[in-house]
Amino acid sequence: MIEQQITTGISLETFKNLPEDEWIEVINGELVKQTMSASYKHVNVIENLYDLL
């Protein structure tokens, strides 16, 4: 997933330094949310906003 972010114009350094629970939208319209837990970074991709309901 990080590789996809890099190819859509978000550098790896920028990605690592985003605040916790930051939302970013990639070119293909997917919404990406990152969260931190026990020093691990988790990236959740929500392909459709209805998945949030």
Coordinates of C-alpha atoms in Angstrom, one line a residue:
M1 CA 0.0 0.0 0.0
I2 CA 2.8 2.4 0.8
E3 CA 4.2 1.8 -2.8
Q4 CA 0.8 2.9 -4.1
Q5 CA 1.0 6.1 -2.1
I6 CA 4.4 6.9 -3.4
T7 CA 3.3 6.5 -7.0
T8 CA 0.4 8.8 -6.4
G9 CA 2.6 11.7 -5.4
I10 CA 2.9 11.2 -1.6
S11 CA 6.4 10.6 -0.6
L12 CA 7.3 7.9 1.9
E13 CA 8.7 10.5 4.3
T14 CA 5.4 12.5 4.2
F15 CA 3.4 9.4 4.6
K16 CA 5.4 8.4 7.7
N17 CA 5.0 11.9 9.3
L18 CA 1.2 12.2 8.8
P19 CA -0.7 12.7 12.1
E20 CA -2.4 9.7 13.5
D21 CA -5.8 9.0 12.0
E22 CA -5.0 11.3 9.0
W23 CA -7.1 10.6 5.9
I24 CA -5.6 11.0 2.5
E25 CA -7.3 10.5 -0.9
V26 CA -5.4 8.8 -3.7
I27 CA -5.8 9.4 -7.4
N28 CA -7.9 6.4 -8.0
G29 CA -10.5 7.7 -5.4
E30 CA -9.8 5.2 -2.6
L31 CA -9.7 6.7 0.9
V32 CA -6.8 5.6 3.0
K33 CA -6.6 5.9 6.8
Q34 CA -3.5 5.2 8.8
T35 CA -3.5 4.4 12.5
M36 CA -0.7 3.7 14.9
S37 CA -0.7 0.8 17.4
A38 CA 2.2 -0.5 19.4
S39 CA 4.6 1.3 17.1
Y40 CA 3.2 -0.4 14.0
K41 CA 1.5 1.6 11.3
H42 CA -1.7 0.1 10.0
V43 CA -3.2 1.3 6.7
N44 CA -6.9 0.6 6.0
V45 CA -8.2 1.1 2.5
I46 CA -11.9 1.9 2.2
E47 CA -12.9 1.4 -1.4
N48 CA -16.5 2.6 -0.9
L49 CA -17.8 5.1 1.6
Y50 CA -20.7 2.7 2.3
D51 CA -18.1 0.4 4.0
L52 CA -18.1 2.9 6.8
L53 CA -21.8 2.4 7.6

